[in-house]
Amino acid sequence: MLKSPISRRNFMQQSATLAAAFAAAKTTGFVGTAHAAREKELNILCWEGYNSAQVLDPFRSSKGATVKAESLTNDPTMINRLRAGETNVWDLINVNNPWARKVMLPEKLIKPLDRAKFEPFFEKMGPAFKPPYKWAMDDSGQQLIGMAQRYGPYSFVVNTDKISRASAEDQGWNLWNDPKLAGRYGILESDDWNVFGICAIAGFDPFTTHTDEQIAKFRETAKRVFAGKKLVGDIATNNQALVSGEIDFHLTGGNYSVSPARADGHKNLRAITPKKGPFAGGKGGMSWIEITSVVNNPNLSPLAEEFLAYVQEPKMAHTVAFAEGTFNPVAQMGNPDCFKLFTKDELDAIQWDSLEEEMAGCVEYDIVPDYDKLLDIWNEAKKV
């Protein structure tokens, strides 16, 4: 998914700004309501989908509750809002897989769940999520810290009428190292994933600390890749360019980004997971998994855990998978009662036919130790 970390060195400045905003919110009464009776109130900080009326309205009606959900477009901004004091506002936070285990729990921004109550849900998920599922647990493996749901591979997308699936999987990231393909690709506006992709094109794993030689290679690759692009745009722009033939492939992308076009009948557009690459174990692709956690709110709404259970229900899990915007696999598809709700066309839109194989060929989204340095270089390349 399009997760876009902010620069860590800007953390203090942004946190100060957010703290000021939080203080201002107190005067408006929004934060104050978090300290009133919470039985009929729930506030969710999330990625798009969970803020959809399709997901929220049935819960609002069944509970007679006021449910507010704010959707943002990168994980660290959401986390910084908790750091700036908004643990008093939010009850649930939905972010990418490493942040709960590696950042939010150590900083006491979220709180553990009752394993006896919530671990049985994992038993009904797909095999990869069987308990104890790594990203839903703390480092000790004792505390359950969130619930898994949406996930998918995320490397790049091709028009298979121009570049066959087999060729794309075999060439992998070297598509961008072929000078004959310059001018035939787009770049998706997703800086963090593009940083990952440039590392892969340069031939090394993004999720490690890099040598000076690798940094230099990243710089050269970033300049060359950006110089060779046909266009830069959002998901809709890149999908439309693929459909029209303006481009043949784009960096980065996956089931998440191409699913709307496939759902519209453009089955020749396909997310690709390379057969081999520079990632750990020689894997060729990357994947993401969302984890939803309970915020360490001193006046937590009792509806927080009820909502976590609600979105595990087969019908609602299907709704989450196909909430407005983009379409995604969900862990709950391991439950036959959930899986049977997906039509043949819906399964085709999310590339269910190869999903298990592709996830096995991916390393999972992680935190890049020297992300700031690489992002600066990428941003420099974009200015040329």
mmCIF file of C-alpha atoms in Angstrom:
data_model
loop_
_atom_site.group_PDB
_atom_site.id
_atom_site.type_symbol
_atom_site.label_atom_id
_atom_site.label_comp_id
_atom_site.label_asym_id
_atom_site.label_seq_id
_atom_site.Cartn_x
_atom_site.Cartn_y
_atom_site.Cartn_z
ATOM 1 C CA MET A 1 0.000 0.000 0.000
ATOM 2 C CA LEU A 2 1.128 3.580 -0.608
ATOM 3 C CA LYS A 3 2.764 4.260 2.716
ATOM 4 C CA SER A 4 4.944 7.354 2.730
ATOM 5 C CA PRO A 5 7.223 7.906 5.744
ATOM 6 C CA ILE A 6 8.173 11.467 6.642
ATOM 7 C CA SER A 7 11.734 12.497 7.397
ATOM 8 C CA ARG A 8 12.697 11.567 10.936
ATOM 9 C CA ARG A 9 14.776 14.690 11.285
ATOM 10 C CA ASN A 10 11.580 16.693 10.790
ATOM 11 C CA PHE A 11 9.935 14.865 13.644
ATOM 12 C CA MET A 12 10.468 17.550 16.289
ATOM 13 C CA GLN A 13 9.169 20.289 14.029
ATOM 14 C CA GLN A 14 6.133 18.284 12.969
ATOM 15 C CA SER A 15 5.432 17.071 16.480
ATOM 16 C CA ALA A 16 5.485 20.671 17.733
ATOM 17 C CA THR A 17 3.030 21.648 15.037
ATOM 18 C CA LEU A 18 0.787 18.734 15.863
ATOM 19 C CA ALA A 19 0.968 19.497 19.557
ATOM 20 C CA ALA A 20 -0.185 23.048 18.819
ATOM 21 C CA ALA A 21 -3.012 21.659 16.727
ATOM 22 C CA PHE A 22 -3.912 19.301 19.535
ATOM 23 C CA ALA A 23 -4.000 22.176 22.002
ATOM 24 C CA ALA A 24 -6.223 24.117 19.641
ATOM 25 C CA ALA A 25 -8.486 21.110 19.314
ATOM 26 C CA LYS A 26 -9.016 21.161 23.055
ATOM 27 C CA THR A 27 -10.536 24.603 22.803
ATOM 28 C CA THR A 28 -12.963 23.388 20.116
ATOM 29 C CA GLY A 29 -14.210 20.606 22.335
ATOM 30 C CA PHE A 30 -13.193 17.698 20.082
ATOM 31 C CA VAL A 31 -10.491 16.412 22.416
ATOM 32 C CA GLY A 32 -12.667 17.146 25.391
ATOM 33 C CA THR A 33 -15.236 14.674 24.172
ATOM 34 C CA ALA A 34 -12.595 11.988 24.449
ATOM 35 C CA HIS A 35 -12.730 12.510 28.212
ATOM 36 C CA ALA A 36 -16.500 12.366 28.419
ATOM 37 C CA ALA A 37 -18.480 9.139 28.501
ATOM 38 C CA ARG A 38 -17.150 6.998 25.662
ATOM 39 C CA GLU A 39 -19.714 4.212 25.502
ATOM 40 C CA LYS A 40 -21.251 5.540 22.269
ATOM 41 C CA GLU A 41 -18.186 7.137 20.681
ATOM 42 C CA LEU A 42 -15.327 5.737 18.623
ATOM 43 C CA ASN A 43 -12.466 7.527 16.825
ATOM 44 C CA ILE A 44 -10.358 5.713 14.227
ATOM 45 C CA LEU A 45 -7.126 6.896 12.578
ATOM 46 C CA CYS A 46 -6.653 4.796 9.473
ATOM 47 C CA TRP A 47 -5.895 4.155 5.850
ATOM 48 C CA GLU A 48 -8.727 4.595 3.337
ATOM 49 C CA GLY A 49 -11.335 1.864 3.375
ATOM 50 C CA TYR A 50 -11.948 1.776 7.098
ATOM 51 C CA ASN A 51 -13.351 5.299 6.844
ATOM 52 C CA SER A 52 -15.872 4.181 4.206
ATOM 53 C CA ALA A 53 -19.576 4.527 4.964
ATOM 54 C CA GLN A 54 -19.914 0.938 3.727
ATOM 55 C CA VAL A 55 -17.805 -0.155 6.695
ATOM 56 C CA LEU A 56 -18.854 2.384 9.340
ATOM 57 C CA ASP A 57 -22.594 2.854 8.858
ATOM 58 C CA PRO A 58 -23.667 -0.675 9.872
ATOM 59 C CA PHE A 59 -21.546 -0.394 13.016
ATOM 60 C CA ARG A 60 -22.951 3.062 13.797
ATOM 61 C CA SER A 61 -26.490 1.770 13.404
ATOM 62 C CA SER A 62 -26.022 -1.404 15.408
ATOM 63 C CA LYS A 63 -24.355 0.433 18.301
ATOM 64 C CA GLY A 64 -26.226 3.731 18.099
ATOM 65 C CA ALA A 65 -22.781 5.281 18.162
ATOM 66 C CA THR A 66 -20.936 8.274 16.790
ATOM 67 C CA VAL A 67 -17.969 6.926 14.866
ATOM 68 C CA LYS A 68 -15.353 9.283 13.422
ATOM 69 C CA ALA A 69 -12.663 7.947 11.111
ATOM 70 C CA GLU A 70 -9.875 10.035 9.630
ATOM 71 C CA SER A 71 -7.868 8.661 6.726
ATOM 72 C CA LEU A 72 -4.250 9.721 6.120
ATOM 73 C CA THR A 73 -1.737 8.643 3.492
ATOM 74 C CA ASN A 74 1.338 7.698 5.465
ATOM 75 C CA ASP A 75 2.076 5.767 8.616
ATOM 76 C CA PRO A 76 4.581 7.991 10.482
ATOM 77 C CA THR A 77 2.297 11.033 10.252
ATOM 78 C CA MET A 78 -0.384 9.041 12.041
ATOM 79 C CA ILE A 79 2.142 7.840 14.604
ATOM 80 C CA ASN A 80 3.446 11.377 15.157
ATOM 81 C CA ARG A 81 -0.092 12.509 15.907
ATOM 82 C CA LEU A 82 -0.196 10.002 18.746
ATOM 83 C CA ARG A 83 3.225 11.171 19.893
ATOM 84 C CA ALA A 84 1.988 14.759 19.905
ATOM 85 C CA GLY A 85 -0.748 13.967 22.402
ATOM 86 C CA GLU A 86 -3.565 12.518 20.363
ATOM 87 C CA THR A 87 -3.568 9.252 22.274
ATOM 88 C CA ASN A 88 -6.345 11.110 24.111
ATOM 89 C CA VAL A 89 -8.340 11.344 20.862
ATOM 90 C CA TRP A 90 -8.023 8.085 18.948
ATOM 91 C CA ASP A 91 -9.165 4.617 19.946
ATOM 92 C CA LEU A 92 -7.838 2.609 16.984
ATOM 93 C CA ILE A 93 -4.940 3.112 14.580
ATOM 94 C CA ASN A 94 -4.466 1.214 11.313
ATOM 95 C CA VAL A 95 -0.941 1.253 9.818
ATOM 96 C CA ASN A 96 1.584 -0.930 8.004
ATOM 97 C CA ASN A 97 3.026 -4.047 9.570
ATOM 98 C CA PRO A 98 6.340 -3.023 11.236
ATOM 99 C CA TRP A 99 5.137 0.089 13.031
ATOM 100 C CA ALA A 100 3.096 -1.538 15.791
ATOM 101 C CA ARG A 101 5.800 -4.005 16.797
ATOM 102 C CA LYS A 102 8.880 -1.822 16.291
ATOM 103 C CA VAL A 103 7.665 1.677 17.153
ATOM 104 C CA MET A 104 4.223 2.127 18.675
ATOM 105 C CA LEU A 105 4.328 -0.565 21.356
ATOM 106 C CA PRO A 106 7.867 0.314 22.562
ATOM 107 C CA GLU A 107 6.741 3.954 22.793
ATOM 108 C CA LYS A 108 3.565 2.917 24.663
ATOM 109 C CA LEU A 109 1.325 4.490 22.022
ATOM 110 C CA ILE A 110 -0.770 1.332 21.731
ATOM 111 C CA LYS A 111 -1.836 -1.307 24.209
ATOM 112 C CA PRO A 112 -1.970 -5.111 24.001
ATOM 113 C CA LEU A 113 -5.151 -7.015 23.241
ATOM 114 C CA ASP A 114 -6.664 -9.879 25.206
ATOM 115 C CA ARG A 115 -5.096 -12.910 23.508
ATOM 116 C CA ALA A 116 -7.824 -15.255 24.684
ATOM 117 C CA LYS A 117 -10.432 -13.036 23.050
ATOM 118 C CA PHE A 118 -8.725 -12.109 19.790
ATOM 119 C CA GLU A 119 -6.253 -14.854 18.913
ATOM 120 C CA PRO A 120 -9.046 -17.244 17.852
ATOM 121 C CA PHE A 121 -9.778 -14.885 14.944
ATOM 122 C CA PHE A 122 -6.300 -15.655 13.573
ATOM 123 C CA GLU A 123 -7.178 -19.356 13.540
ATOM 124 C CA LYS A 124 -9.743 -18.576 10.827
ATOM 125 C CA MET A 125 -7.343 -16.506 8.724
ATOM 126 C CA GLY A 126 -5.189 -17.748 5.855
ATOM 127 C CA PRO A 127 -2.250 -20.045 6.676
ATOM 128 C CA ALA A 128 0.305 -17.213 6.663
ATOM 129 C CA PHE A 129 -1.527 -15.502 9.534
ATOM 130 C CA LYS A 130 -1.953 -18.443 11.896
ATOM 131 C CA PRO A 131 -1.141 -17.513 15.517
ATOM 132 C CA PRO A 132 1.197 -16.412 16.795
ATOM 133 C CA TYR A 133 1.507 -14.139 13.744
ATOM 134 C CA LYS A 134 4.784 -12.192 13.917
ATOM 135 C CA TRP A 135 3.575 -8.691 13.059
ATOM 136 C CA ALA A 136 0.629 -8.949 15.438
ATOM 137 C CA MET A 137 2.884 -9.848 18.390
ATOM 138 C CA ASP A 138 5.463 -8.022 20.457
ATOM 139 C CA ASP A 139 9.141 -9.029 20.370
ATOM 140 C CA SER A 140 8.683 -11.464 23.242
ATOM 141 C CA GLY A 141 5.916 -13.282 21.392
ATOM 142 C CA GLN A 142 3.715 -12.991 24.453
ATOM 143 C CA GLN A 143 1.579 -9.922 23.768
ATOM 144 C CA LEU A 144 -0.959 -9.611 20.972
ATOM 145 C CA ILE A 145 -0.706 -6.011 19.734
ATOM 146 C CA GLY A 146 -3.012 -5.798 16.729
ATOM 147 C CA MET A 147 -5.223 -7.495 14.174
ATOM 148 C CA ALA A 148 -4.250 -8.287 10.583
ATOM 149 C CA GLN A 149 -6.600 -7.758 7.648
ATOM 150 C CA ARG A 150 -5.648 -6.245 4.256
ATOM 151 C CA TYR A 151 -2.391 -7.225 2.552
ATOM 152 C CA GLY A 152 -0.762 -7.760 -0.826
ATOM 153 C CA PRO A 153 2.362 -7.814 -3.016
ATOM 154 C CA TYR A 154 3.725 -4.449 -4.146
ATOM 155 C CA SER A 155 6.554 -4.260 -6.658
ATOM 156 C CA PHE A 156 5.507 -3.017 -10.112
ATOM 157 C CA VAL A 157 2.750 -3.230 -12.743
ATOM 158 C CA VAL A 158 2.933 -4.038 -16.465
ATOM 159 C CA ASN A 159 0.655 -4.099 -19.496
ATOM 160 C CA THR A 160 1.036 -7.761 -20.455
ATOM 161 C CA ASP A 161 0.127 -6.942 -24.055
ATOM 162 C CA LYS A 162 3.451 -5.068 -24.208
ATOM 163 C CA ILE A 163 5.591 -6.971 -21.696
ATOM 164 C CA SER A 164 4.524 -10.525 -20.950
ATOM 165 C CA ARG A 165 4.034 -11.648 -17.394
ATOM 166 C CA ALA A 166 6.748 -14.295 -17.809
ATOM 167 C CA SER A 167 9.223 -11.778 -19.204
ATOM 168 C CA ALA A 168 8.456 -9.253 -16.465
ATOM 169 C CA GLU A 169 8.859 -11.862 -13.732
ATOM 170 C CA ASP A 170 12.163 -13.061 -15.210
ATOM 171 C CA GLN A 171 13.662 -9.618 -15.869
ATOM 172 C CA GLY A 172 12.309 -8.209 -12.653
ATOM 173 C CA TRP A 173 13.842 -4.932 -11.561
ATOM 174 C CA ASN A 174 16.249 -5.026 -14.502
ATOM 175 C CA LEU A 175 13.429 -3.716 -16.684
ATOM 176 C CA TRP A 176 14.582 -0.306 -15.479
ATOM 177 C CA ASN A 177 18.186 -1.130 -16.362
ATOM 178 C CA ASP A 178 17.331 -1.730 -20.031
ATOM 179 C CA PRO A 179 18.082 1.501 -21.949
ATOM 180 C CA LYS A 180 15.670 0.448 -24.727
ATOM 181 C CA LEU A 181 12.768 0.800 -22.278
ATOM 182 C CA ALA A 182 13.498 4.416 -21.327
ATOM 183 C CA GLY A 183 10.457 6.568 -21.989
ATOM 184 C CA ARG A 184 8.072 3.642 -21.741
ATOM 185 C CA TYR A 185 7.335 3.673 -18.012
ATOM 186 C CA GLY A 186 5.577 5.768 -15.407
ATOM 187 C CA ILE A 187 6.391 6.467 -11.781
ATOM 188 C CA LEU A 188 3.744 6.272 -9.088
ATOM 189 C CA GLU A 189 3.709 9.104 -6.542
ATOM 190 C CA SER A 190 4.761 7.015 -3.557
ATOM 191 C CA ASP A 191 8.185 8.120 -2.413
ATOM 192 C CA ASP A 192 8.847 5.447 0.185
ATOM 193 C CA TRP A 193 8.017 2.578 -2.151
ATOM 194 C CA ASN A 194 9.998 4.280 -4.912
ATOM 195 C CA VAL A 195 13.005 4.434 -2.572
ATOM 196 C CA PHE A 196 12.588 0.687 -2.032
ATOM 197 C CA GLY A 197 12.287 0.164 -5.789
ATOM 198 C CA ILE A 198 15.372 2.213 -6.663
ATOM 199 C CA CYS A 199 17.374 0.124 -4.186
ATOM 200 C CA ALA A 200 16.126 -3.038 -5.902
ATOM 201 C CA ILE A 201 16.950 -1.663 -9.377
ATOM 202 C CA ALA A 202 20.407 -0.751 -8.078
ATOM 203 C CA GLY A 203 20.802 -4.340 -6.928
ATOM 204 C CA PHE A 204 20.660 -4.203 -3.140
ATOM 205 C CA ASP A 205 18.201 -4.736 -0.290
ATOM 206 C CA PRO A 206 16.544 -1.511 0.944
ATOM 207 C CA PHE A 207 15.868 -2.850 4.431
ATOM 208 C CA THR A 208 19.481 -2.788 5.636
ATOM 209 C CA THR A 209 22.011 -0.079 6.459
ATOM 210 C CA HIS A 210 23.856 0.734 3.252
ATOM 211 C CA THR A 211 27.533 1.179 2.379
ATOM 212 C CA ASP A 212 28.948 4.293 0.748
ATOM 213 C CA GLU A 213 29.219 2.334 -2.488
ATOM 214 C CA GLN A 214 25.537 1.411 -2.343
ATOM 215 C CA ILE A 215 24.561 5.005 -1.623
ATOM 216 C CA ALA A 216 26.521 6.120 -4.678
ATOM 217 C CA LYS A 217 24.845 3.427 -6.775
ATOM 218 C CA PHE A 218 21.451 4.533 -5.474
ATOM 219 C CA ARG A 219 22.199 8.124 -6.516
ATOM 220 C CA GLU A 220 23.191 7.125 -10.045
ATOM 221 C CA THR A 221 20.180 4.817 -10.397
ATOM 222 C CA ALA A 222 17.707 7.380 -9.077
ATOM 223 C CA LYS A 223 18.885 9.988 -11.583
ATOM 224 C CA ARG A 224 18.762 7.561 -14.488
ATOM 225 C CA VAL A 225 15.360 6.093 -13.615
ATOM 226 C CA PHE A 226 13.739 9.462 -13.095
ATOM 227 C CA ALA A 227 15.287 10.863 -16.276
ATOM 228 C CA GLY A 228 13.839 7.937 -18.260
ATOM 229 C CA LYS A 229 10.274 8.222 -17.045
ATOM 230 C CA LYS A 230 7.344 9.076 -19.328
ATOM 231 C CA LEU A 231 5.198 10.475 -16.539
ATOM 232 C CA VAL A 232 4.746 10.785 -12.778
ATOM 233 C CA GLY A 233 1.261 10.491 -11.307
ATOM 234 C CA ASP A 234 -1.190 8.877 -8.931
ATOM 235 C CA ILE A 235 -2.803 5.443 -9.266
ATOM 236 C CA ALA A 236 -5.528 6.610 -11.632
ATOM 237 C CA THR A 237 -3.038 8.448 -13.871
ATOM 238 C CA ASN A 238 -0.722 5.463 -14.199
ATOM 239 C CA ASN A 239 -3.566 3.002 -14.747
ATOM 240 C CA GLN A 240 -5.071 5.207 -17.452
ATOM 241 C CA ALA A 241 -1.667 5.573 -19.138
ATOM 242 C CA LEU A 242 -1.310 1.793 -19.147
ATOM 243 C CA VAL A 243 -4.789 1.399 -20.653
ATOM 244 C CA SER A 244 -4.155 4.024 -23.352
ATOM 245 C CA GLY A 245 -0.749 2.628 -24.269
ATOM 246 C CA GLU A 246 1.093 5.764 -23.188
ATOM 247 C CA ILE A 247 3.250 3.613 -20.897
ATOM 248 C CA ASP A 248 3.967 -0.128 -20.748
ATOM 249 C CA PHE A 249 4.829 -0.477 -17.045
ATOM 250 C CA HIS A 250 5.213 1.603 -13.892
ATOM 251 C CA LEU A 251 7.222 1.836 -10.658
ATOM 252 C CA THR A 252 6.088 0.935 -8.036
ATOM 253 C CA GLY A 253 2.731 -0.821 -7.878
ATOM 254 C CA GLY A 254 0.856 -3.963 -7.005
ATOM 255 C CA ASN A 255 -2.499 -5.659 -6.623
ATOM 256 C CA TYR A 256 -3.573 -2.631 -4.577
ATOM 257 C CA SER A 257 -2.875 -0.084 -7.309
ATOM 258 C CA VAL A 258 -3.928 -2.039 -10.393
ATOM 259 C CA SER A 259 -7.089 -3.618 -8.934
ATOM 260 C CA PRO A 260 -9.477 -0.789 -9.993
ATOM 261 C CA ALA A 261 -8.365 -1.111 -13.621
ATOM 262 C CA ARG A 262 -8.632 -4.896 -13.533
ATOM 263 C CA ALA A 263 -12.094 -4.614 -11.973
ATOM 264 C CA ASP A 264 -13.057 -2.416 -14.932
ATOM 265 C CA GLY A 265 -12.121 -5.226 -17.304
ATOM 266 C CA HIS A 266 -8.490 -4.423 -18.126
ATOM 267 C CA LYS A 267 -7.166 -7.870 -17.293
ATOM 268 C CA ASN A 268 -4.069 -7.273 -19.421
ATOM 269 C CA LEU A 269 -2.775 -5.018 -16.640
ATOM 270 C CA ARG A 270 -1.074 -7.059 -13.966
ATOM 271 C CA ALA A 271 0.939 -6.582 -10.793
ATOM 272 C CA ILE A 272 4.263 -8.407 -11.018
ATOM 273 C CA THR A 273 6.376 -10.085 -8.365
ATOM 274 C CA PRO A 274 9.854 -10.782 -9.797
ATOM 275 C CA LYS A 275 11.080 -14.360 -9.534
ATOM 276 C CA LYS A 276 14.379 -13.255 -8.021
ATOM 277 C CA GLY A 277 15.948 -10.117 -6.660
ATOM 278 C CA PRO A 278 18.260 -8.490 -4.129
ATOM 279 C CA PHE A 279 16.063 -8.942 -1.074
ATOM 280 C CA ALA A 280 16.734 -11.323 1.809
ATOM 281 C CA GLY A 281 16.840 -14.926 0.621
ATOM 282 C CA GLY A 282 17.081 -13.827 -3.012
ATOM 283 C CA LYS A 283 13.425 -12.859 -3.076
ATOM 284 C CA GLY A 284 12.312 -10.548 -5.848
ATOM 285 C CA GLY A 285 9.285 -8.662 -4.502
ATOM 286 C CA MET A 286 7.899 -6.676 -1.605
ATOM 287 C CA SER A 287 4.596 -6.917 0.259
ATOM 288 C CA TRP A 288 2.611 -5.037 2.874
ATOM 289 C CA ILE A 289 0.245 -6.118 5.654
ATOM 290 C CA GLU A 290 -1.951 -3.749 7.640
ATOM 291 C CA ILE A 291 -2.200 -4.091 11.419
ATOM 292 C CA THR A 292 -4.955 -2.357 13.407
ATOM 293 C CA SER A 293 -4.165 -1.687 17.066
ATOM 294 C CA VAL A 294 -5.888 -0.254 20.119
ATOM 295 C CA VAL A 295 -4.492 3.151 21.067
ATOM 296 C CA ASN A 296 -3.216 3.616 24.615
ATOM 297 C CA ASN A 297 -6.001 6.123 25.259
ATOM 298 C CA PRO A 298 -6.464 6.808 29.003
ATOM 299 C CA ASN A 299 -10.205 6.999 28.392
ATOM 300 C CA LEU A 300 -10.511 4.294 25.746
ATOM 301 C CA SER A 301 -13.883 3.682 24.156
ATOM 302 C CA PRO A 302 -15.262 0.205 24.872
ATOM 303 C CA LEU A 303 -16.293 0.177 21.204
ATOM 304 C CA ALA A 304 -12.647 -0.116 20.099
ATOM 305 C CA GLU A 305 -12.413 -3.852 20.689
ATOM 306 C CA GLU A 306 -15.972 -4.336 19.441
ATOM 307 C CA PHE A 307 -15.008 -2.722 16.122
ATOM 308 C CA LEU A 308 -11.934 -4.952 15.836
ATOM 309 C CA ALA A 309 -14.192 -7.987 16.212
ATOM 310 C CA TYR A 310 -16.810 -6.501 13.853
ATOM 311 C CA VAL A 311 -14.412 -6.200 10.893
ATOM 312 C CA GLN A 312 -13.391 -9.843 11.367
ATOM 313 C CA GLU A 313 -16.904 -11.029 10.496
ATOM 314 C CA PRO A 314 -17.004 -12.674 7.046
ATOM 315 C CA LYS A 315 -19.450 -10.223 5.453
ATOM 316 C CA MET A 316 -17.695 -7.154 6.812
ATOM 317 C CA ALA A 317 -14.237 -8.505 5.940
ATOM 318 C CA HIS A 318 -15.453 -8.808 2.346
ATOM 319 C CA THR A 319 -16.756 -5.232 2.531
ATOM 320 C CA VAL A 320 -13.359 -4.038 3.799
ATOM 321 C CA ALA A 321 -11.633 -5.884 0.941
ATOM 322 C CA PHE A 322 -13.780 -4.098 -1.649
ATOM 323 C CA ALA A 323 -14.338 -0.769 0.075
ATOM 324 C CA GLU A 324 -14.317 2.214 -2.258
ATOM 325 C CA GLY A 325 -11.028 3.100 -3.907
ATOM 326 C CA THR A 326 -8.803 0.077 -4.325
ATOM 327 C CA PHE A 327 -9.429 -3.618 -3.771
ATOM 328 C CA ASN A 328 -7.303 -5.930 -1.668
ATOM 329 C CA PRO A 329 -7.043 -9.456 -0.320
ATOM 330 C CA VAL A 330 -7.891 -9.845 3.354
ATOM 331 C CA ALA A 331 -6.545 -12.374 5.835
ATOM 332 C CA GLN A 332 -10.097 -13.475 6.620
ATOM 333 C CA MET A 333 -10.353 -15.125 3.184
ATOM 334 C CA GLY A 334 -8.898 -18.170 4.913
ATOM 335 C CA ASN A 335 -12.376 -18.615 6.401
ATOM 336 C CA PRO A 336 -14.614 -20.448 3.882
ATOM 337 C CA ASP A 337 -17.589 -18.359 5.044
ATOM 338 C CA CYS A 338 -15.722 -15.235 3.973
ATOM 339 C CA PHE A 339 -14.125 -16.625 0.832
ATOM 340 C CA LYS A 340 -17.446 -17.713 -0.666
ATOM 341 C CA LEU A 341 -18.614 -14.074 -0.688
ATOM 342 C CA PHE A 342 -16.005 -13.165 -3.322
ATOM 343 C CA THR A 343 -17.184 -13.417 -6.914
ATOM 344 C CA LYS A 344 -15.007 -14.784 -9.703
ATOM 345 C CA ASP A 345 -14.513 -11.253 -11.040
ATOM 346 C CA GLU A 346 -13.520 -9.950 -7.607
ATOM 347 C CA LEU A 347 -10.965 -12.719 -7.183
ATOM 348 C CA ASP A 348 -9.610 -11.929 -10.629
ATOM 349 C CA ALA A 349 -9.334 -8.212 -9.796
ATOM 350 C CA ILE A 350 -7.030 -8.956 -6.845
ATOM 351 C CA GLN A 351 -5.059 -11.630 -8.757
ATOM 352 C CA TRP A 352 -6.086 -14.380 -6.400
ATOM 353 C CA ASP A 353 -4.820 -16.959 -8.885
ATOM 354 C CA SER A 354 -1.185 -16.179 -8.047
ATOM 355 C CA LEU A 355 -1.465 -14.425 -4.691
ATOM 356 C CA GLU A 356 -0.061 -17.196 -2.503
ATOM 357 C CA GLU A 357 2.886 -17.727 -4.834
ATOM 358 C CA GLU A 358 3.623 -14.010 -5.059
ATOM 359 C CA MET A 359 3.446 -13.407 -1.321
ATOM 360 C CA ALA A 360 5.904 -16.273 -0.858
ATOM 361 C CA GLY A 361 8.249 -14.483 -3.249
ATOM 362 C CA CYS A 362 8.142 -11.221 -1.285
ATOM 363 C CA VAL A 363 9.912 -9.757 1.683
ATOM 364 C CA GLU A 364 7.600 -7.852 3.975
ATOM 365 C CA TYR A 365 7.520 -4.067 4.236
ATOM 366 C CA ASP A 366 9.971 -2.916 6.871
ATOM 367 C CA ILE A 367 11.618 0.228 8.188
ATOM 368 C CA VAL A 368 14.656 1.412 6.198
ATOM 369 C CA PRO A 369 17.463 2.428 8.610
ATOM 370 C CA ASP A 370 18.867 5.206 6.374
ATOM 371 C CA TYR A 371 15.591 6.182 4.716
ATOM 372 C CA ASP A 372 16.135 9.928 5.207
ATOM 373 C CA LYS A 373 19.402 9.901 3.276
ATOM 374 C CA LEU A 374 17.934 7.856 0.423
ATOM 375 C CA LEU A 375 14.792 10.000 0.270
ATOM 376 C CA ASP A 376 16.915 13.150 -0.026
ATOM 377 C CA ILE A 377 18.759 11.619 -2.971
ATOM 378 C CA TRP A 378 15.476 10.584 -4.616
ATOM 379 C CA ASN A 379 14.094 14.077 -4.168
ATOM 380 C CA GLU A 380 17.249 15.541 -5.699
ATOM 381 C CA ALA A 381 16.826 13.258 -8.709
ATOM 382 C CA LYS A 382 13.268 14.505 -9.187
ATOM 383 C CA LYS A 383 14.471 18.095 -9.482
ATOM 384 C CA VAL A 384 16.771 17.450 -12.435
#
